[in-house]
Amino acid sequence: MKLLIVDDEVIIRTGLSTVIPWSEYGYELLRPAASAEEAIARLESERPDIVLTDIQMTGLNGFDLAREVKRLLPSTEVIILTGYDQFEYARRAITEGVSDYLLKTSRPDEIKSAVGNARERIIMRGESGNRNELREKLIETLIQGGEVDYATMRQSMRLLPRLRTDTASRYVVCCIGATGWGTENGYGKLLLFAAHNVIDELVEGEAALREDQILLILPLMKGEEGSLAKLEDILMRIERKLKCKLYAAVGEEVCSLDELKRSIGSAQHTFLYHGLLPDVRMIHTRDVSSRKGSRRACSPGEKEDLYALLQEGDAPALQLWLEGVVDALESDEETTPESYHAYLNSMLLEAEESVHRLVQEAGVQSPAAIKAQPIPLKLAAENGREEIMNRVLELLKDYLTASGHHSTPPMNRAITYIQEHLEEDLSLALVAKRVQLTPHHFSEVFRRETGRTYAEFVAKTRVEKAMELLKETDASFSEIASRVGYGDVEFFSGLFESQTGYTPWEYRRRG
């Protein structure tokens, strides 16, 4: 097995070449390379099996070298050895096909172990092309609930030794997910792949990689307790190593491989609870199986509030209200992924119907494009809060665009209308309708934003207008009272005096 060490520092090259007696462990140590360029030039002629390289070097770096190694010698293992303990380096190492990532502060036995693991992987690849294919097919048979006959059981013992079919008394399936690297550039799948590799090395069980999760078949030994606790501890260690967050759903325990499909079904259903219980690393089926489900549809009061908020056109207020509704739903200990999904879609449908009504009330034909697509169960379970926010706010935007809704806030429009129509009927219901709000909601928002009740604000505004007319015109008191909406002069005079401390006659005489 040929080993090539690459580092531009002579001390490091010499140290790595001499501190470990490589030949005693069965390695042929090639002449160390002083740069990535030198190593690349020698790859095809010397064909090393394992390359141990620094990242930061003069000229091309270790990642450039790893890329060329994978292009020219796909089966060669690359191990990065660096002085930089940085997450971005570790993540990029995986994208470049690097087998392992070690710090220069690693002890010699750790370096030897990493090189030894690389050698084992090369040997396994050489010996088990067909073996891996058979192993994958066997795992798939077990996962799909295929019949486990004698021949299958014999294969399981040979190809899946970590299932411990000869000694295990029970089995449980765990679904494992991973987040923390983002989803751009395929990082989400890369993280899952990396986590699968580490789980496959550390966990006493058989792991299979799926599109968005890892399925782990875990054998449980009679009299051996704490297997799941050990798994949680391993997941925590992997989190620290990969700088990510792992979460798992534990299915129903079963007594034989024939029953694995039942354990997988319960684990996959429990996996949907991650969005509802984001702070729980391992969710057990037994802990959520008794949930009956919370309410699945909006209440009449919520429908009225939603309509009023959409009508008001205030996106921040709408978002705040939705946050409160979703908080209550998620904190309900009876909520299931199915009831959560049903409720969110009920809210979405109600928002869509409210927007169509509002557009029609504005005298505009409702565009067919104003339609919200239902949220799928899986998406609702994973990210229901963000989905309902985005979709309802998009409906609000559609309504404002289609109806030509004023960009001026409703309360500003209400105040302008009051000031321009002081001589007319200014009942709360009439003005609320003018700004497309329900009377109750209008009254609450008006008081919150102006600091006065609606009646107090109208009376004050009428008196201020009367003061202006008393100063600037010679109109009679009865005419002024009429122009600010009061037919009864005595009532007007009493109101004016209570607001200003003067009768209309005294105020005019003061000038």
Coordinates of C-alpha atoms in Angstrom, one line a residue:
M1 CA 0.0 0.0 0.0
K2 CA 1.7 3.2 -1.2
L3 CA 1.6 6.4 1.0
L4 CA 2.5 9.9 -0.3
I5 CA 3.0 12.7 2.2
V6 CA 2.6 16.3 0.8
D7 CA 3.6 19.4 2.8
D8 CA 5.6 22.5 1.8
E9 CA 7.2 22.6 5.3
V10 CA 10.3 20.4 5.4
I11 CA 10.0 19.9 9.2
I12 CA 6.4 18.6 8.8
R13 CA 7.3 16.4 5.9
T14 CA 10.3 14.9 7.8
G15 CA 8.3 14.5 11.0
L16 CA 5.4 12.7 9.3
S17 CA 7.8 10.4 7.4
T18 CA 9.9 9.4 10.5
V19 CA 7.7 9.6 13.6
I20 CA 5.6 6.6 12.5
P21 CA 7.5 3.5 11.2
W22 CA 5.3 3.2 8.2
S23 CA 7.1 0.2 6.7
E24 CA 6.5 -1.8 9.9
Y25 CA 2.8 -1.4 9.3
G26 CA 2.9 -2.6 5.8
Y27 CA 3.1 0.8 3.9
E28 CA 5.5 1.7 1.1
L29 CA 6.4 5.4 1.9
L30 CA 7.0 7.3 -1.3
R31 CA 9.4 10.2 -1.4
P32 CA 7.5 13.1 0.2
A33 CA 6.3 15.9 -2.1
A34 CA 7.1 19.6 -1.3
S35 CA 4.1 21.0 -3.1
A36 CA 0.7 20.1 -4.6
E37 CA 2.2 20.7 -8.0
E38 CA 5.0 18.2 -7.4
A39 CA 2.5 15.6 -6.1
I40 CA 0.2 16.0 -9.1
A41 CA 3.1 15.6 -11.5
R42 CA 4.0 12.3 -9.8
L43 CA 0.5 10.8 -9.4
E44 CA 0.2 8.8 -12.6
S45 CA 3.7 7.4 -12.5
E46 CA 3.8 6.5 -8.8
R47 CA 0.1 5.9 -8.3
P48 CA -0.1 6.3 -4.5
D49 CA -3.0 4.5 -2.7
I50 CA -3.2 7.1 0.1
V51 CA -2.3 10.8 0.0
L52 CA -1.7 12.6 3.3
T53 CA -1.6 16.4 2.6
D54 CA -1.6 19.8 4.1
I55 CA -4.3 22.4 3.1
Q56 CA -2.4 25.7 3.0
M57 CA 0.7 25.5 0.8
T58 CA 2.5 27.8 -1.6
G59 CA 0.9 27.5 -5.0
L60 CA -2.0 25.0 -5.2
N61 CA -3.6 24.0 -2.0
G62 CA -4.6 20.6 -0.6
F63 CA -8.1 20.9 -2.0
D64 CA -6.7 21.5 -5.5
L65 CA -4.6 18.4 -5.0
A66 CA -7.6 16.3 -3.7
R67 CA -9.6 17.3 -6.8
E68 CA -6.8 16.1 -9.1
V69 CA -6.3 12.9 -7.2
K70 CA -10.0 12.0 -7.5
R71 CA -9.8 12.8 -11.3
L72 CA -6.7 10.8 -12.0
L73 CA -6.9 8.1 -9.4
P74 CA -10.5 7.7 -8.2
S75 CA -9.8 4.9 -5.8
T76 CA -7.0 6.7 -4.0
E77 CA -7.8 7.9 -0.5
V78 CA -7.0 11.5 0.5
I79 CA -6.5 12.6 4.1
I80 CA -6.2 16.3 5.0
L81 CA -3.9 17.3 7.8
T82 CA -4.0 20.9 8.7
G83 CA -3.5 23.4 11.5
Y84 CA -6.8 25.1 10.9
D85 CA -9.8 23.8 12.9
Q86 CA -12.4 25.6 10.8
F87 CA -15.9 24.5 9.8
E88 CA -15.6 25.7 6.2
Y89 CA -12.5 23.6 5.8
A90 CA -14.2 20.5 7.1
R91 CA -17.3 21.0 4.9
R92 CA -15.2 21.7 1.8
A93 CA -13.1 18.6 2.5
I94 CA -16.2 16.5 2.1
T95 CA -17.2 18.2 -1.2
E96 CA -13.8 17.5 -2.6
G97 CA -14.0 13.8 -1.8
V98 CA -11.5 13.9 1.1
S99 CA -11.6 10.7 3.2
D100 CA -10.6 12.2 6.6
Y101 CA -9.8 15.6 8.2
L102 CA -7.2 15.8 10.9
L103 CA -5.4 18.6 12.8
K104 CA -1.7 18.8 12.9
T105 CA -2.0 18.6 16.6
S106 CA -3.3 15.0 16.2
R107 CA -1.2 12.4 18.0
P108 CA 0.8 9.9 15.9
D109 CA -1.6 7.1 16.8
E110 CA -4.5 9.1 15.6
I111 CA -2.7 9.8 12.2
K112 CA -1.8 6.1 12.0
S113 CA -5.4 5.1 12.7
A114 CA -6.8 7.5 10.0
V115 CA -4.3 6.0 7.5
G116 CA -5.3 2.5 8.6
N117 CA -9.0 3.3 8.1
A118 CA -8.2 4.5 4.6
R119 CA -6.4 1.3 3.9
E120 CA -9.3 -0.8 5.2
R121 CA -11.7 1.1 2.9
I122 CA -9.5 0.4 -0.1
I123 CA -9.3 -3.3 0.7
M124 CA -13.1 -3.5 1.3
R125 CA -13.7 -1.8 -2.0
G126 CA -11.5 -4.2 -3.8
E127 CA -13.0 -7.3 -2.2
S128 CA -16.7 -6.4 -2.1
G129 CA -18.1 -4.8 -5.2
N130 CA -20.8 -7.5 -5.4
R131 CA -21.0 -7.8 -1.7
N132 CA -22.1 -4.2 -1.3
E133 CA -24.7 -4.6 -4.0
L134 CA -26.0 -7.7 -2.3
R135 CA -26.0 -5.9 1.1
E136 CA -28.0 -3.0 -0.3
K137 CA -30.6 -5.4 -1.8
L138 CA -30.9 -7.3 1.5
I139 CA -31.4 -4.1 3.5
E140 CA -34.0 -3.0 1.0
T141 CA -35.8 -6.4 1.4
L142 CA -35.9 -6.0 5.2
I143 CA -37.0 -2.4 5.0
Q144 CA -39.8 -3.2 2.5
G145 CA -41.1 -5.9 4.8
G146 CA -40.1 -8.8 2.5
E147 CA -40.4 -12.3 3.9
V148 CA -37.3 -13.3 5.9
D149 CA -36.8 -16.9 5.0
Y150 CA -34.0 -19.2 6.0
A151 CA -31.8 -18.2 3.1
T152 CA -32.4 -14.5 3.8
M153 CA -31.5 -15.0 7.4
R154 CA -28.3 -16.7 6.5
Q155 CA -27.4 -13.8 4.2
S156 CA -28.2 -11.3 7.0
M157 CA -25.8 -13.1 9.3
R158 CA -23.1 -12.9 6.7
L159 CA -23.7 -9.5 5.0
L160 CA -25.2 -7.6 7.9
P161 CA -23.3 -8.9 10.9
R162 CA -24.1 -5.8 13.0
L163 CA -27.8 -6.9 13.1
R164 CA -26.5 -9.7 15.4
T165 CA -29.3 -12.0 14.2
D166 CA -28.0 -14.8 16.3
T167 CA -28.2 -12.9 19.6
A168 CA -30.6 -9.9 19.2
S169 CA -33.9 -10.3 21.0
R170 CA -35.6 -7.2 19.5
Y171 CA -35.0 -4.6 16.8
V172 CA -35.9 -1.0 16.4
V173 CA -35.7 1.3 13.4
C174 CA -34.6 5.0 13.8
C175 CA -35.0 7.7 11.2
I176 CA -32.3 10.2 11.4
G177 CA -32.2 13.7 9.8
A178 CA -29.5 16.4 9.7
T179 CA -29.4 20.2 9.4
G180 CA -26.9 22.9 9.7
W181 CA -25.0 23.1 6.4
G182 CA -27.7 24.9 4.5
T183 CA -29.3 23.6 1.3
E184 CA -27.4 25.6 -1.4
N185 CA -25.0 23.7 -3.7
G186 CA -26.3 20.4 -2.5
Y187 CA -24.8 20.9 1.0
G188 CA -27.9 19.3 2.6
K189 CA -27.3 16.0 0.9
L190 CA -23.6 16.2 1.5
L191 CA -24.2 16.5 5.2
L192 CA -26.6 13.6 5.2
F193 CA -24.0 11.5 3.3
A194 CA -21.3 12.5 5.8
A195 CA -23.5 11.7 8.8
H196 CA -24.4 8.3 7.3
N197 CA -20.7 7.5 6.9
V198 CA -19.9 8.3 10.5
I199 CA -23.0 6.5 11.8
D200 CA -22.0 3.5 9.7
E201 CA -18.6 3.4 11.5
L202 CA -19.7 4.1 15.0
V203 CA -23.1 2.6 15.6
E204 CA -23.8 -1.1 16.2
G205 CA -26.5 -1.5 13.6
E206 CA -27.1 -1.3 9.8
A207 CA -27.7 2.1 8.2
A208 CA -29.2 2.9 4.8
L209 CA -29.1 6.3 3.2
R210 CA -32.4 7.7 1.8
E211 CA -33.3 10.9 0.0
D212 CA -33.9 13.0 3.1
Q213 CA -33.0 10.7 6.1
I214 CA -30.9 7.8 7.3
L215 CA -32.7 4.6 8.2
L216 CA -30.9 2.8 11.0
I217 CA -31.8 -0.8 12.0
L218 CA -30.7 -1.2 15.6
P219 CA -30.4 -4.6 17.3
L220 CA -31.4 -4.7 21.0
M221 CA -29.8 -7.4 23.1
K222 CA -31.6 -9.2 25.9
G223 CA -30.3 -7.9 29.2
E224 CA -28.4 -5.1 27.5
E225 CA -30.1 -1.8 28.3
G226 CA -29.2 1.7 27.1
S227 CA -28.7 1.0 23.4
L228 CA -30.8 4.1 22.5
A229 CA -29.0 6.2 25.1
K230 CA -25.7 5.2 23.5
L231 CA -27.1 6.2 20.1
E232 CA -28.1 9.6 21.4
D233 CA -24.6 10.1 22.8
I234 CA -23.1 9.1 19.4
L235 CA -25.3 11.6 17.6
M236 CA -24.1 14.3 19.9
R237 CA -20.5 13.4 19.1
I238 CA -21.2 13.4 15.4
E239 CA -22.8 16.9 15.8
R240 CA -19.6 18.2 17.3
K241 CA -17.5 16.5 14.6
L242 CA -19.5 17.7 11.6
K243 CA -20.7 21.0 13.2
C244 CA -24.4 20.3 12.5
K245 CA -27.6 19.2 14.2
L246 CA -28.9 15.7 14.1
Y247 CA -32.4 14.5 15.1
A248 CA -33.9 11.1 15.3
A249 CA -37.3 9.4 15.5
V250 CA -37.4 6.0 17.2
G251 CA -40.0 3.5 15.9
E252 CA -41.8 0.7 17.7
E253 CA -39.7 -2.1 19.0
V254 CA -40.3 -5.4 17.2
C255 CA -39.2 -9.0 18.0
S256 CA -38.0 -10.2 14.6
L257 CA -36.7 -9.0 11.2
D258 CA -40.1 -10.0 9.7
E259 CA -41.7 -7.1 11.7
L260 CA -39.2 -4.4 10.7
K261 CA -41.7 -2.8 8.3
R262 CA -44.0 -2.0 11.3
S263 CA -41.1 -0.4 13.2
I264 CA -40.1 1.6 10.0
G265 CA -43.7 2.9 9.6
S266 CA -43.9 4.1 13.1
A267 CA -40.4 5.7 12.9
Q268 CA -41.2 7.5 9.7
H269 CA -44.5 8.8 11.2
T270 CA -42.8 9.9 14.3
F271 CA -40.1 11.6 12.2
L272 CA -42.8 14.1 11.1
Y273 CA -43.0 15.4 14.7
H274 CA -39.5 17.1 14.4
G275 CA -41.2 20.3 13.3
L276 CA -43.5 20.3 16.3
L277 CA -40.7 19.3 18.8
P278 CA -37.6 21.0 17.3
D279 CA -35.7 20.9 20.6
V280 CA -36.0 17.1 21.2
R281 CA -33.1 15.2 19.6
M282 CA -34.7 11.8 19.8
I283 CA -38.5 11.5 19.7
H284 CA -39.8 8.1 20.7
T285 CA -43.0 6.7 19.1
R286 CA -44.3 5.7 22.5
D287 CA -44.1 9.4 23.6
V288 CA -46.4 10.7 20.8
S289 CA -48.6 7.7 20.0
S290 CA -51.3 8.7 22.4
R291 CA -51.8 12.2 20.9
K292 CA -55.4 12.6 19.7
G293 CA -54.8 15.6 17.5
S294 CA -55.7 19.2 18.1
R295 CA -58.4 21.1 16.2
R296 CA -58.2 20.9 12.5
A297 CA -60.0 24.0 11.3
C298 CA -60.2 27.7 12.1
S299 CA -62.8 28.9 14.6
P300 CA -65.4 31.5 13.7
G301 CA -63.5 34.1 15.7
E302 CA -60.3 33.4 13.9
K303 CA -62.0 33.6 10.5
E304 CA -63.3 37.1 11.5
D305 CA -59.9 38.2 12.7
L306 CA -58.2 36.9 9.5
Y307 CA -60.7 38.7 7.3
A308 CA -60.3 42.0 9.2
L309 CA -56.5 41.8 9.1
L310 CA -56.5 41.1 5.4
Q311 CA -58.9 43.9 4.8
E312 CA -56.7 46.3 6.8
G313 CA -53.8 45.4 4.6
D314 CA -51.3 45.6 7.4
A315 CA -48.7 42.9 6.7
P316 CA -46.8 43.1 10.1
A317 CA -50.0 43.0 12.1
L318 CA -51.2 39.9 10.0
Q319 CA -47.8 38.2 10.5
L320 CA -47.9 38.8 14.3
W321 CA -51.4 37.4 14.5
L322 CA -50.4 34.3 12.5
E323 CA -47.4 33.8 14.8
G324 CA -49.7 33.7 17.8
V325 CA -52.1 31.3 16.2
V326 CA -49.3 28.9 15.2
D327 CA -47.6 29.2 18.6
A328 CA -50.8 28.1 20.3
L329 CA -51.2 25.2 17.9
E330 CA -47.6 24.0 18.3
S331 CA -47.7 24.2 22.1
D332 CA -50.9 22.0 22.3
E333 CA -49.7 18.6 23.5
E334 CA -52.5 16.9 21.5
T335 CA -51.3 18.3 18.1
T336 CA -50.3 15.7 15.6
P337 CA -48.6 16.3 12.2
E338 CA -52.0 15.4 10.6
S339 CA -54.1 17.8 12.7
Y340 CA -51.4 20.5 12.2
H341 CA -51.4 20.0 8.5
A342 CA -55.3 20.1 8.3
Y343 CA -55.4 23.3 10.4
L344 CA -52.8 25.1 8.3
N345 CA -54.6 24.3 5.1
S346 CA -57.9 25.4 6.7
M347 CA -56.3 28.7 7.5
L348 CA -54.9 29.0 4.0
L349 CA -58.3 28.2 2.4
E350 CA -60.0 30.7 4.6
A351 CA -57.4 33.4 3.6
E352 CA -58.0 32.6 -0.1
E353 CA -61.8 32.9 0.3
S354 CA -61.5 36.1 2.3
V355 CA -59.3 37.7 -0.4
H356 CA -61.8 36.8 -3.1
R357 CA -64.6 38.4 -1.1
L358 CA -62.5 41.6 -0.5
V359 CA -61.6 42.0 -4.1
Q360 CA -65.3 41.6 -5.1
E361 CA -66.3 44.1 -2.4
A362 CA -63.8 46.5 -3.9
G363 CA -65.7 46.3 -7.2
V364 CA -63.0 44.4 -9.0
Q365 CA -63.3 41.0 -10.7
S366 CA -61.3 38.5 -8.7
P367 CA -58.4 37.2 -10.8
A368 CA -58.2 33.4 -11.2
A369 CA -54.5 33.7 -10.3
I370 CA -55.4 34.5 -6.7
K371 CA -55.1 30.9 -5.4
A372 CA -53.1 29.3 -2.7
Q373 CA -51.7 25.8 -3.3
P374 CA -52.3 23.5 -0.3
I375 CA -49.3 22.7 1.9
P376 CA -48.3 19.0 1.6
L377 CA -48.2 17.0 4.9
K378 CA -44.4 16.5 4.8
L379 CA -43.7 20.2 4.2
A380 CA -46.3 21.3 6.8
A381 CA -44.6 19.0 9.4
E382 CA -41.1 20.2 8.5
N383 CA -41.7 23.9 8.1
G384 CA -45.4 24.7 8.6
R385 CA -44.9 28.0 10.3
E386 CA -42.9 29.5 7.5
E387 CA -45.1 28.1 4.8
I388 CA -48.3 29.5 6.2
M389 CA -46.7 32.9 6.8
N390 CA -45.4 33.1 3.2
R391 CA -48.6 31.9 1.6
V392 CA -51.0 34.1 3.5
L393 CA -48.8 37.1 3.1
E394 CA -48.6 36.4 -0.7
L395 CA -52.4 36.3 -0.8
L396 CA -52.5 39.7 1.0
K397 CA -50.1 41.0 -1.6
D398 CA -52.4 39.7 -4.4
Y399 CA -55.4 41.4 -2.8
L400 CA -53.7 44.7 -2.5
T401 CA -52.5 44.5 -6.1
A402 CA -55.9 43.4 -7.5
S403 CA -58.0 45.8 -5.6
G404 CA -55.9 48.9 -5.9
H405 CA -56.0 49.1 -2.2
H406 CA -54.6 52.4 -0.9
S407 CA -51.0 52.2 0.3
T408 CA -52.0 54.7 3.0
P409 CA -52.7 52.9 6.3
P410 CA -56.4 52.5 7.2
M411 CA -56.3 54.8 10.2
N412 CA -54.7 57.6 8.2
R413 CA -57.5 57.2 5.6
A414 CA -60.1 57.3 8.3
I415 CA -58.7 60.5 9.8
T416 CA -58.6 62.2 6.4
Y417 CA -62.2 61.2 5.7
I418 CA -63.3 62.5 9.1
Q419 CA -61.6 65.9 8.6
E420 CA -63.1 66.3 5.1
H421 CA -66.7 65.3 6.1
L422 CA -67.2 67.0 9.5
E423 CA -70.7 68.2 8.5
E424 CA -71.9 64.7 7.6
D425 CA -72.9 61.6 9.6
L426 CA -69.7 60.2 11.0
S427 CA -70.9 57.1 12.8
L428 CA -68.2 54.6 13.6
A429 CA -69.9 51.9 11.4
L430 CA -70.0 54.2 8.4
V431 CA -66.3 55.2 8.6
A432 CA -65.2 51.7 9.4
K433 CA -66.9 50.6 6.2
R434 CA -65.2 53.4 4.2
V435 CA -61.8 52.0 5.1
Q436 CA -63.0 48.3 4.7
L437 CA -62.7 47.2 8.4
T438 CA -65.3 45.7 10.7
P439 CA -66.6 48.2 13.3
H440 CA -65.2 46.2 16.2
H441 CA -61.7 45.9 14.7
F442 CA -61.8 49.5 13.5
S443 CA -62.7 50.7 17.0
E444 CA -59.8 48.7 18.7
V445 CA -57.2 49.8 16.1
F446 CA -58.3 53.4 16.1
R447 CA -57.9 53.7 19.9
R448 CA -54.6 51.9 19.8
E449 CA -53.1 54.2 17.1
T450 CA -54.6 57.6 18.1
G451 CA -54.8 57.2 21.9
R452 CA -58.5 58.2 21.9
T453 CA -61.8 56.5 21.4
Y454 CA -63.4 57.2 18.0
A455 CA -66.1 59.4 19.6
E456 CA -63.5 61.4 21.5
F457 CA -61.4 62.0 18.3
V458 CA -64.4 63.1 16.2
A459 CA -65.6 65.5 18.9
K460 CA -62.1 67.0 19.3
T461 CA -61.7 67.4 15.5
R462 CA -65.1 69.1 15.2
V463 CA -64.3 71.6 18.0
E464 CA -60.9 72.4 16.4
K465 CA -62.6 73.1 13.1
A466 CA -65.2 75.3 14.9
M467 CA -62.4 77.2 16.6
E468 CA -60.9 77.9 13.2
L469 CA -64.2 79.1 11.8
L470 CA -64.9 81.3 14.8
K471 CA -61.5 83.0 14.2
E472 CA -61.5 83.3 10.5
T473 CA -65.2 83.9 9.6
D474 CA -68.2 86.0 10.7
A475 CA -70.5 83.0 10.4
S476 CA -73.2 82.7 13.0
F477 CA -72.9 80.2 15.9
S478 CA -75.7 78.1 14.4
E479 CA -74.1 78.0 11.0
I480 CA -70.7 77.0 12.4
A481 CA -72.4 74.3 14.5
S482 CA -74.0 72.9 11.4
R483 CA -70.8 73.0 9.4
V484 CA -69.1 70.8 12.0
G485 CA -71.9 68.3 12.2
Y486 CA -74.1 69.6 15.1
G487 CA -77.7 70.6 14.5
D488 CA -78.3 71.6 18.1
V489 CA -76.6 74.9 18.9
E490 CA -76.9 74.4 22.7
F491 CA -75.3 71.0 22.6
F492 CA -72.6 72.4 20.4
S493 CA -71.9 75.3 22.8
G494 CA -71.8 73.0 25.8
L495 CA -69.3 70.6 24.0
F496 CA -67.2 73.6 22.8
E497 CA -67.0 75.0 26.4
S498 CA -66.1 71.6 27.9
Q499 CA -63.2 71.2 25.4
T500 CA -61.8 74.8 25.4
G501 CA -62.9 76.3 28.7
Y502 CA -64.8 79.1 26.7
T503 CA -68.2 79.5 25.2
P504 CA -68.1 80.1 21.4
W505 CA -69.0 83.8 22.0
E506 CA -66.1 84.2 24.5
Y507 CA -63.7 82.5 22.2
R508 CA -64.6 84.7 19.3
R509 CA -64.4 87.9 21.4
R510 CA -60.9 86.8 22.6
G511 CA -59.9 86.9 19.0

